[in-house]
Amino acid sequence: MKAVIQRVTKASVTIEGEKVANIESGLLILLGIVNEDAEDDIVWLSNKIVNLRIFSDDNDVMNHSLKDTCGDVIVVSQFTLQASTKKGNRPSYIKAARPDVAIPLYEAFVKQIEQDLGKTVQTGQFGADMKVELLNDGPVTIIIDTKNKE
């Protein structure tokens, strides 16, 4: 499971002209899933994200987590995060999980992060053509891959 985590002052997802998700301060999480992903990846990644100390304290030091700030979250599925660009100029998405595998894992991740935060998380729509808008705060952007837990 690969996640691109962006600290935002606002973010939204629009599908066919309808805004389906909208937050102020918090995180926009783009999530890419592979066939090998499992429940332990979900639990580890969710815990890591909600406890990342990437929000500023009173001294403008990144010392607070999403839990500390009670920030909001949007999770967007993004199979292109699993792109391979090793050969040629057209990315290969063969590593990305097919919908029958990815959808249940995506939904389980959303439920896990809701449980870890104790609040509802907003989402895009799996497989939809989404327009994602954000105002990156900082900018702070972090990439986490559960297959490379450094």
PDB file of C-alpha atoms in Angstrom, residues 22-23 66 70-75 110-111 113-123:
ATOM      1  CA  ASN A  22     -14.745  18.927   1.308  1.00  0.00           C
ATOM      2  CA  ILE A  23     -12.478  19.632   4.291  1.00  0.00           C
ATOM      3  CA  LEU A  66      -3.724  14.649  13.119  1.00  0.00           C
ATOM      4  CA  CYS A  70      -8.631  16.925  15.361  1.00  0.00           C
ATOM      5  CA  GLY A  71      -8.033  17.589  11.672  1.00  0.00           C
ATOM      6  CA  ASP A  72     -10.200  16.198   8.897  1.00  0.00           C
ATOM      7  CA  VAL A  73      -9.276  13.651   6.231  1.00  0.00           C
ATOM      8  CA  ILE A  74     -10.137  12.864   2.634  1.00  0.00           C
ATOM      9  CA  VAL A  75      -8.980   9.489   1.272  1.00  0.00           C
ATOM     10  CA  VAL A 110     -11.145   4.101   5.402  1.00  0.00           C
ATOM     11  CA  LYS A 111     -12.871   2.261   8.287  1.00  0.00           C
ATOM     12  CA  ILE A 113      -8.543   5.412   9.851  1.00  0.00           C
ATOM     13  CA  GLU A 114     -12.033   6.408  11.060  1.00  0.00           C
ATOM     14  CA  GLN A 115     -11.598   4.074  14.012  1.00  0.00           C
ATOM     15  CA  ASP A 116      -8.099   5.368  14.775  1.00  0.00           C
ATOM     16  CA  LEU A 117      -9.267   8.999  14.587  1.00  0.00           C
ATOM     17  CA  GLY A 118     -12.658   8.516  16.196  1.00  0.00           C
ATOM     18  CA  LYS A 119     -14.381  10.502  13.468  1.00  0.00           C
ATOM     19  CA  THR A 120     -15.842  10.173   9.982  1.00  0.00           C
ATOM     20  CA  VAL A 121     -13.447  10.352   7.046  1.00  0.00           C
ATOM     21  CA  GLN A 122     -14.514  11.711   3.660  1.00  0.00           C
ATOM     22  CA  THR A 123     -13.674   9.935   0.426  1.00  0.00           C
TER      23      THR A 123
END
